[in-house]
PDB file of C-alpha atoms in Angstrom:
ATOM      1  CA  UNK A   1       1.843  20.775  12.933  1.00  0.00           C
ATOM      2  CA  UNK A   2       3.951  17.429  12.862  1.00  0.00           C
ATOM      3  CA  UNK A   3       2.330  14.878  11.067  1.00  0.00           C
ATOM      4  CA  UNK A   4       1.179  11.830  13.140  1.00  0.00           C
ATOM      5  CA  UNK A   5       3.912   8.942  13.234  1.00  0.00           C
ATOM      6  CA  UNK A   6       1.216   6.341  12.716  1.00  0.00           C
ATOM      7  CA  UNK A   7      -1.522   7.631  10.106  1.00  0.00           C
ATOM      8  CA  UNK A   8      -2.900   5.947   7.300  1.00  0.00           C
ATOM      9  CA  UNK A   9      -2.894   8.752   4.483  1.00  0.00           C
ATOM     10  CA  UNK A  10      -4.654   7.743   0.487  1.00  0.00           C
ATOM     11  CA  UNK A  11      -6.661   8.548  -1.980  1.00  0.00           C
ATOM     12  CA  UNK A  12      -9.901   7.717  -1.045  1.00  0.00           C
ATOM     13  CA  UNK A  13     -13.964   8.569  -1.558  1.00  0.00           C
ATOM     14  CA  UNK A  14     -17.033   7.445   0.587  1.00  0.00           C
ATOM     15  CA  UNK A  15     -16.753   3.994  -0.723  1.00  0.00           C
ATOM     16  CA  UNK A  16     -13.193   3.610  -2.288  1.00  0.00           C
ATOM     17  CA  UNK A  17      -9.607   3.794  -1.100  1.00  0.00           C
ATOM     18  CA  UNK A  18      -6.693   3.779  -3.676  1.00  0.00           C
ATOM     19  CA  UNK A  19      -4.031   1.679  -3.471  1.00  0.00           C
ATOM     20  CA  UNK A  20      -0.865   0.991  -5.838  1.00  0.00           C
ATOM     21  CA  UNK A  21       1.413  -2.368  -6.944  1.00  0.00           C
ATOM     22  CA  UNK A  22       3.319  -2.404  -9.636  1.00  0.00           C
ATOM     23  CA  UNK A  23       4.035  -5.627 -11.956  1.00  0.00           C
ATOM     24  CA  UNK A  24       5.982  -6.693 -14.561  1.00  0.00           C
ATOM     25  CA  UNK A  25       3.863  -5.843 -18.026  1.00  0.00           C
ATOM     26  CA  UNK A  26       2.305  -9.587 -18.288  1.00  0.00           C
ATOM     27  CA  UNK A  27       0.359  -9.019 -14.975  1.00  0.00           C
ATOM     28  CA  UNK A  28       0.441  -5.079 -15.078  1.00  0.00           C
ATOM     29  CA  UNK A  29      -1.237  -4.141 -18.614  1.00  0.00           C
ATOM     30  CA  UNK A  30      -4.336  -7.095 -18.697  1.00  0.00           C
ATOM     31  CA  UNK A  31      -5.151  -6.146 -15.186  1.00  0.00           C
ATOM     32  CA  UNK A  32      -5.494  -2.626 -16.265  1.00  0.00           C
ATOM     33  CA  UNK A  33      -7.241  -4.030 -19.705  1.00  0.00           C
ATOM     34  CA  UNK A  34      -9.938  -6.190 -17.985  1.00  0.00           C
ATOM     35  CA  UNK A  35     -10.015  -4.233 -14.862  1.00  0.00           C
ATOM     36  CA  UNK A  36      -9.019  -7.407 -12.687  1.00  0.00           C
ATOM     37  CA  UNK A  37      -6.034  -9.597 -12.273  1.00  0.00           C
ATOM     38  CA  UNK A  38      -5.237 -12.033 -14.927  1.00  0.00           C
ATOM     39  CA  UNK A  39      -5.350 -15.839 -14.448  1.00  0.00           C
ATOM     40  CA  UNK A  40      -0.922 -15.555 -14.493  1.00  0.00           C
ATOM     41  CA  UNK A  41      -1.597 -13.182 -11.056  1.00  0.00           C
ATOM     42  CA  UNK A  42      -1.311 -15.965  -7.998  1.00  0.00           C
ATOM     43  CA  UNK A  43      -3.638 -15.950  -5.738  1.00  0.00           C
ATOM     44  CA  UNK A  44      -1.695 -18.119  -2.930  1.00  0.00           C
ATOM     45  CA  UNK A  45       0.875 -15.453  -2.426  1.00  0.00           C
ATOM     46  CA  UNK A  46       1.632 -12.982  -0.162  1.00  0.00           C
ATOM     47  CA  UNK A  47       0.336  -9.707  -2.061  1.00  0.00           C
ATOM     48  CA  UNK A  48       1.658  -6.235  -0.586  1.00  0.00           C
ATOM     49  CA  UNK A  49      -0.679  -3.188  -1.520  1.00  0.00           C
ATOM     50  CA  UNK A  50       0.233   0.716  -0.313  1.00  0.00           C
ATOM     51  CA  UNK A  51      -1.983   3.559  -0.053  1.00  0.00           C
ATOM     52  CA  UNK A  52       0.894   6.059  -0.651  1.00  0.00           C
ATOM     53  CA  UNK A  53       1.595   7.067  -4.225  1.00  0.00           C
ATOM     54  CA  UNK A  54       5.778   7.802  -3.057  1.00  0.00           C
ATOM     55  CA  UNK A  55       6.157   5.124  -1.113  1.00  0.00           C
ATOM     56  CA  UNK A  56       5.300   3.104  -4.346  1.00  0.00           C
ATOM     57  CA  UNK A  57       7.804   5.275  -6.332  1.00  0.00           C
ATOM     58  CA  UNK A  58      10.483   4.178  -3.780  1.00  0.00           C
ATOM     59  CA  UNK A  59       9.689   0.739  -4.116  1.00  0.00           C
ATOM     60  CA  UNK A  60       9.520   0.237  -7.644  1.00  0.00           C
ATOM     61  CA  UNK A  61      11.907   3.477  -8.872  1.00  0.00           C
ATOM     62  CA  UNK A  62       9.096   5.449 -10.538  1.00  0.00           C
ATOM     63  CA  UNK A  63       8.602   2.041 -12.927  1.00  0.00           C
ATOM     64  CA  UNK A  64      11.989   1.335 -13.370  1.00  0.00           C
ATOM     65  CA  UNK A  65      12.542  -1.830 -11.983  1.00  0.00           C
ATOM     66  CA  UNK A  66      12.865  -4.910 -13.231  1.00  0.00           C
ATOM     67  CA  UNK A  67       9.159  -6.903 -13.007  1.00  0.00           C
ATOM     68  CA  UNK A  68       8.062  -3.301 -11.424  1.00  0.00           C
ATOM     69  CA  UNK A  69       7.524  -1.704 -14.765  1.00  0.00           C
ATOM     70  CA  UNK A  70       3.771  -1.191 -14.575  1.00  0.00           C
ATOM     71  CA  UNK A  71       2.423   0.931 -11.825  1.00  0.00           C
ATOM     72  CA  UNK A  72      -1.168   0.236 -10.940  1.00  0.00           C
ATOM     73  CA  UNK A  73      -3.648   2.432  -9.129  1.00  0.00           C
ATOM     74  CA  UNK A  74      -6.307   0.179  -7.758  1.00  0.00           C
ATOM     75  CA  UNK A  75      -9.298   1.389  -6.575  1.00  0.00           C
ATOM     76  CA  UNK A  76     -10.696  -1.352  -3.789  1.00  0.00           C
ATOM     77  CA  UNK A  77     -13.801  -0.887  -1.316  1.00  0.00           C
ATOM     78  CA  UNK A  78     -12.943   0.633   1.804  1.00  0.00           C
ATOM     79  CA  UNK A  79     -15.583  -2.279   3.434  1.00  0.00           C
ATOM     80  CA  UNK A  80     -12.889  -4.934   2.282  1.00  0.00           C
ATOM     81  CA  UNK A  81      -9.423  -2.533   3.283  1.00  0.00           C
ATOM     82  CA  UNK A  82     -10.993  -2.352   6.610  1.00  0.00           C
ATOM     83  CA  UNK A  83     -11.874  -5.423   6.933  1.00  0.00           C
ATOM     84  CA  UNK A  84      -8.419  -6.060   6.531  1.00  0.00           C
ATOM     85  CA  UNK A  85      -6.491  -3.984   8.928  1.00  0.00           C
ATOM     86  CA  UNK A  86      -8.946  -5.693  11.450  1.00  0.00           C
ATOM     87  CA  UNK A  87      -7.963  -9.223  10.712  1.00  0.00           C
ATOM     88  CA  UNK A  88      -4.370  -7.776  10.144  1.00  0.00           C
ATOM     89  CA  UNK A  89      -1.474  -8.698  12.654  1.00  0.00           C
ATOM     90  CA  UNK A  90       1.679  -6.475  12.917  1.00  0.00           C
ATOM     91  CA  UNK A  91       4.289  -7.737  10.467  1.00  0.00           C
ATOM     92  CA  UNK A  92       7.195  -7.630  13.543  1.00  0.00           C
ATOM     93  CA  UNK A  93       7.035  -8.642  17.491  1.00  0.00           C
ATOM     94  CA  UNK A  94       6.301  -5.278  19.173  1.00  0.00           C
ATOM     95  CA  UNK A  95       7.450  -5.326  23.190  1.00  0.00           C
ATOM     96  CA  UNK A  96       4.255  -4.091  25.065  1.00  0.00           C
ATOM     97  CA  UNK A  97       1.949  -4.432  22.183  1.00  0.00           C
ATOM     98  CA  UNK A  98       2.525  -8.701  21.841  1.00  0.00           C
ATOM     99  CA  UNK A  99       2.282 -10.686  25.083  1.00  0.00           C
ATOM    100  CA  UNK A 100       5.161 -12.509  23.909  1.00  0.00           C
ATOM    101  CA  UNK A 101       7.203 -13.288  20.856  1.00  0.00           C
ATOM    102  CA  UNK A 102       5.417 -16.662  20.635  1.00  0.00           C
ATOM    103  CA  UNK A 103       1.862 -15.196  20.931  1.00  0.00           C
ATOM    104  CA  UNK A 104       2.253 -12.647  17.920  1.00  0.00           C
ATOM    105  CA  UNK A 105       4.143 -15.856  16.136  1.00  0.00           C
ATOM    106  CA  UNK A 106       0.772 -17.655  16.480  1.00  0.00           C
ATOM    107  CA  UNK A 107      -1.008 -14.446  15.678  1.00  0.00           C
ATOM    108  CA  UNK A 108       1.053 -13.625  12.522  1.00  0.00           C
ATOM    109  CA  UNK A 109       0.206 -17.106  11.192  1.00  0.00           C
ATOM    110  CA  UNK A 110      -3.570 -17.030  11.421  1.00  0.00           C
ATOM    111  CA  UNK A 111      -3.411 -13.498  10.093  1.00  0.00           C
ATOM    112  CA  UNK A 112      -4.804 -13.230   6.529  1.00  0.00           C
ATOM    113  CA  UNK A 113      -3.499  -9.633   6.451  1.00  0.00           C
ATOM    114  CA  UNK A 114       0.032  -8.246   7.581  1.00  0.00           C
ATOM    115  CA  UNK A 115       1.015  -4.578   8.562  1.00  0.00           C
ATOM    116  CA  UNK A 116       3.948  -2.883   8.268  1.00  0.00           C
ATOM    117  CA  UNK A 117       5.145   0.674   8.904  1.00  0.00           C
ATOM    118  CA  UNK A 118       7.926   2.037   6.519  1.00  0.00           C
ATOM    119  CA  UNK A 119       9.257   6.019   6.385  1.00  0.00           C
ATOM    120  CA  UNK A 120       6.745   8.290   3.942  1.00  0.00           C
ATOM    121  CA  UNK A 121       9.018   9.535   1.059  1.00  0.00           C
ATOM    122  CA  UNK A 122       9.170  12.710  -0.052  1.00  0.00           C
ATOM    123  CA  UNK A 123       9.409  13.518  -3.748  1.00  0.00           C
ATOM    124  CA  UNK A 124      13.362  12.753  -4.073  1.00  0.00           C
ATOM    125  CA  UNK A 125      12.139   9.788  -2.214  1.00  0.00           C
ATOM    126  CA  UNK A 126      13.694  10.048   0.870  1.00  0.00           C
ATOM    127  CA  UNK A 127      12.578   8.924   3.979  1.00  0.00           C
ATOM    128  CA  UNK A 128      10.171  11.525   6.271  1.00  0.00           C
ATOM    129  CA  UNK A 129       9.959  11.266  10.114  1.00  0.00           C
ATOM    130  CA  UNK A 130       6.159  10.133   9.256  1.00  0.00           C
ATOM    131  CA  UNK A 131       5.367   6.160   8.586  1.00  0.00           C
ATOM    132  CA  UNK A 132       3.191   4.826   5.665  1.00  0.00           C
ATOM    133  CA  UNK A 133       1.204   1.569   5.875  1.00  0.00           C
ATOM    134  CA  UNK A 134       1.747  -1.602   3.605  1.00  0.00           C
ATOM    135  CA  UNK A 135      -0.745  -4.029   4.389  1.00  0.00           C
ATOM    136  CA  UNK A 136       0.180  -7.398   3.076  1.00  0.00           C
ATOM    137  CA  UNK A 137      -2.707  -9.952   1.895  1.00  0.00           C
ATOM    138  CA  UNK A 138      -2.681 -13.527   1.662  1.00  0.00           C
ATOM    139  CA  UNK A 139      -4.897 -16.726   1.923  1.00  0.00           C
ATOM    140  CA  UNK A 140      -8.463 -15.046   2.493  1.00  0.00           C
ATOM    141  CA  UNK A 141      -7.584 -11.364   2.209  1.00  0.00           C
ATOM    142  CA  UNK A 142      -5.842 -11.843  -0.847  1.00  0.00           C
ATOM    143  CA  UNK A 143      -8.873 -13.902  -2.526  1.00  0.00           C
ATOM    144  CA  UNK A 144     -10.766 -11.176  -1.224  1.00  0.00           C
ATOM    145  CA  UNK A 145      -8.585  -7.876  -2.777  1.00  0.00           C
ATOM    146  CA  UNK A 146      -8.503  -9.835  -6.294  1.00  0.00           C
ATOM    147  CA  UNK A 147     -12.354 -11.161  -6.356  1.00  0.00           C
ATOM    148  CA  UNK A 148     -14.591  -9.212  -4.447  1.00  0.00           C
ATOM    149  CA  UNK A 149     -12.774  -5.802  -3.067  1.00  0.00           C
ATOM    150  CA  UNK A 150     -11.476  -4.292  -6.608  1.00  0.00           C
ATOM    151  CA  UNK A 151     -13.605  -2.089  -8.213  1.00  0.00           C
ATOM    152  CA  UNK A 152     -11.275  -0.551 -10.896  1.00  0.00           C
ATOM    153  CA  UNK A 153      -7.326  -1.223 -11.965  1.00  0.00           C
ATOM    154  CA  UNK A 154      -6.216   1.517 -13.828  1.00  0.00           C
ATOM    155  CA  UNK A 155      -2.246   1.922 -15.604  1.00  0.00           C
ATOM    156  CA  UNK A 156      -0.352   4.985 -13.962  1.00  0.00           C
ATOM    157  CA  UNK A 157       2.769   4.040 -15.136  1.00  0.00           C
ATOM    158  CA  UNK A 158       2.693   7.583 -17.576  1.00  0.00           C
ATOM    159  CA  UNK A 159       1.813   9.662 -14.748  1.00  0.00           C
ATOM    160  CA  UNK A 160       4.702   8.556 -12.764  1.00  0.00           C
ATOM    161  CA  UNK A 161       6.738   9.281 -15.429  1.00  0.00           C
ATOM    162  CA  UNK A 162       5.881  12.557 -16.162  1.00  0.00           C
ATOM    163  CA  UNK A 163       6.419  13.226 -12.106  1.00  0.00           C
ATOM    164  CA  UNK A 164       9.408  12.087 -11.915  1.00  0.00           C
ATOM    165  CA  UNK A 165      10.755  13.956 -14.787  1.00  0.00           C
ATOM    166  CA  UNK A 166       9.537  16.663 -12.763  1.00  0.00           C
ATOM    167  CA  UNK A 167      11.478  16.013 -10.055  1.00  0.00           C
ATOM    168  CA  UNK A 168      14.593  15.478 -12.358  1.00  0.00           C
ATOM    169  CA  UNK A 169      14.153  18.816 -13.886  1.00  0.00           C
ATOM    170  CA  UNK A 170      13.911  20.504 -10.335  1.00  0.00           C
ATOM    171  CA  UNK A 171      10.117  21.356 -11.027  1.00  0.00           C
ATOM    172  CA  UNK A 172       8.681  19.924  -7.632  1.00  0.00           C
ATOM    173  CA  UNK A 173       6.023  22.495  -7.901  1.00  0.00           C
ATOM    174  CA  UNK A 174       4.583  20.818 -11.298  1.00  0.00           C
ATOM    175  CA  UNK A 175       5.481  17.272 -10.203  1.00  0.00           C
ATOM    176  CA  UNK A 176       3.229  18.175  -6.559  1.00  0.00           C
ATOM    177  CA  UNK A 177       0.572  19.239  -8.847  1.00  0.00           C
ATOM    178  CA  UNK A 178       0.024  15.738 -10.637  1.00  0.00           C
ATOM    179  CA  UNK A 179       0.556  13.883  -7.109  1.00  0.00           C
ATOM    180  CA  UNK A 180      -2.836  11.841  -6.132  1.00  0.00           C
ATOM    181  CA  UNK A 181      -4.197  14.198  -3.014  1.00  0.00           C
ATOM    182  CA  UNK A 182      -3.986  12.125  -0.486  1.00  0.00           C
ATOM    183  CA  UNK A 183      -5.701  12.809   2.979  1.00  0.00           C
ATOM    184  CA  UNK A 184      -5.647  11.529   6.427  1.00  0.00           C
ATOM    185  CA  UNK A 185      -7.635   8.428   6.132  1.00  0.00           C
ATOM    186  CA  UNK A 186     -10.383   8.063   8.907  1.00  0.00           C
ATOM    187  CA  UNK A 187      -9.975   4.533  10.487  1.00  0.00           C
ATOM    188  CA  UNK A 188     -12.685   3.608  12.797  1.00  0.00           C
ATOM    189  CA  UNK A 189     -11.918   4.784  16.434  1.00  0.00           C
ATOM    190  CA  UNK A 190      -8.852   1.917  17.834  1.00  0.00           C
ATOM    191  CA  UNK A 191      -8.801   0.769  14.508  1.00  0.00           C
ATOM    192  CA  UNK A 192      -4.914   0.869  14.170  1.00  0.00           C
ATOM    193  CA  UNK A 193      -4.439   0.161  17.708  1.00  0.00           C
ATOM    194  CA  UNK A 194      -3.388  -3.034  17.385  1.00  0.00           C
ATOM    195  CA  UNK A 195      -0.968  -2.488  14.473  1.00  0.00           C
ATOM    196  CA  UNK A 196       1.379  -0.367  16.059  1.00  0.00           C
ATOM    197  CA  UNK A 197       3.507   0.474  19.743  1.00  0.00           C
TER     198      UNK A 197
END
C-alpha cells in the first residue's frame, strides 16, 4: 500500500516524540552533556526540528557538514509538538488552502511555528514519492522546545556513522536494522489539515 503523501512518521511513545538537529560541536556536545541547550544556543531564531531520522541524514550528510557535525536525537513532549503544528502556519502560499497570498502573509507572521513538506529519503538518501514534516520554531514555540518541551538530548552522531558505513558497504539490511522505527504518528483528527493542499 502507497504510503500517504502527507503523514507525519517518528519515533515516538505515549508521551514523547523524537526529533533530530544537528549542530556544530559547541552547541551539539553540552546539549547532549546537560541534557538542554547551552546558553551559546539562540533562542530568537528560527529553529527547524524533523521527526525523520533520513531526512536529517540528507540535511546534514550523515554529520558531515560543516556546523552539522553533531546529530542530536531530542526527545520533546508530544503536548508541546502538538501544540505546535496547531499554532503552525504552512511555510509557502497554498492556492485553495490560503484565501489569498496576503492572508497566509499575515498568517505566516503571527505563526510561532512553520511547516514544511520535503521528499522522505531513502537510505542512499534520495528523495521518495512520500513527504516528511519540518516544523520550524521561533518566538514562543522556540522558548517553548528549549525550556519546557525537551525532556532528553541525547548525541547520535556514532549511530549515524555506523549506518552510513552501512550503506557505503552495500549492507542496507544491517544499516535498516540500527534505523530509529519510526511509525505513522497519530495527529489528532484535522490536525494537519491546515498544513497542507
Amino acid at each position: 500500500m502507497a504510503e500517504p503523501k502527507h503523514q507525519i512518521r517518528a519515533l515516538y511513545t505515549a508521551s514523547t516524540i523524537t526529533v533530530y538537529q544537528a549542530y556544530g560541536r559547541e552547541i551539539g556536545l553540552p546539549a547532549a552533556r546537560d541534557g538542554r541547550f547551552p546558553a551559546a544556543w539562540q533562542r530568537d531564531r528560527m529553529t527547524w526540528i524533523k521527526p525523520s531520522f533520513l531526512w536529517m541524514m540528507y540535511r546534514c550528510g550523515w554529520g558531515s557538514k560543516g556546523g552539522q557535525e553533531t546529530v542530536l536525537a531530542i526527545e520533546i513532549t508530544r503536548d508541546g509538538f502538538e501544540w505546535a503544528l496547531e499554532h503552525a502556519c504552512l511555510a509557502h502560499y497554498e492556492r485553495g488552502l490560503h484565501p489569498d497570498r496576503a492572508t497566509w502573509k499575515r498568517q505566516l507572521k503571527r505563526s510561532p511555528a512553520r511547516v514544511q513538506w520535503d521528499p522522505e529519503r531513502d537510505l542512499y538518501l534520495q528523495p521518495l514519492p512520500h513527504r516528511s514534516l519540518q516544523l520550524g520554531l521561533t518566538g514562543e514555540a522556540a522558548h517553548r522546545y528549549a525550556d519546557e518541551w525537551t525532556v532528553s538530548i541525547t548525541d547520535v552522531t556514532t549511530l549515524a556513522h555506523m549506518i552510513h558505513d552501512h550503506v557505503r558497504d552495500e549492507d542496507l539490511a544491517a544499516a535498516r536494522r540500527l534505523l530509529p522505527a519510526e511509525r505513522s504518528y497519530p495527529v489528532p483528527e484535522g490536525g494537519l489539515a491546515h498544513l497542507h493542499g
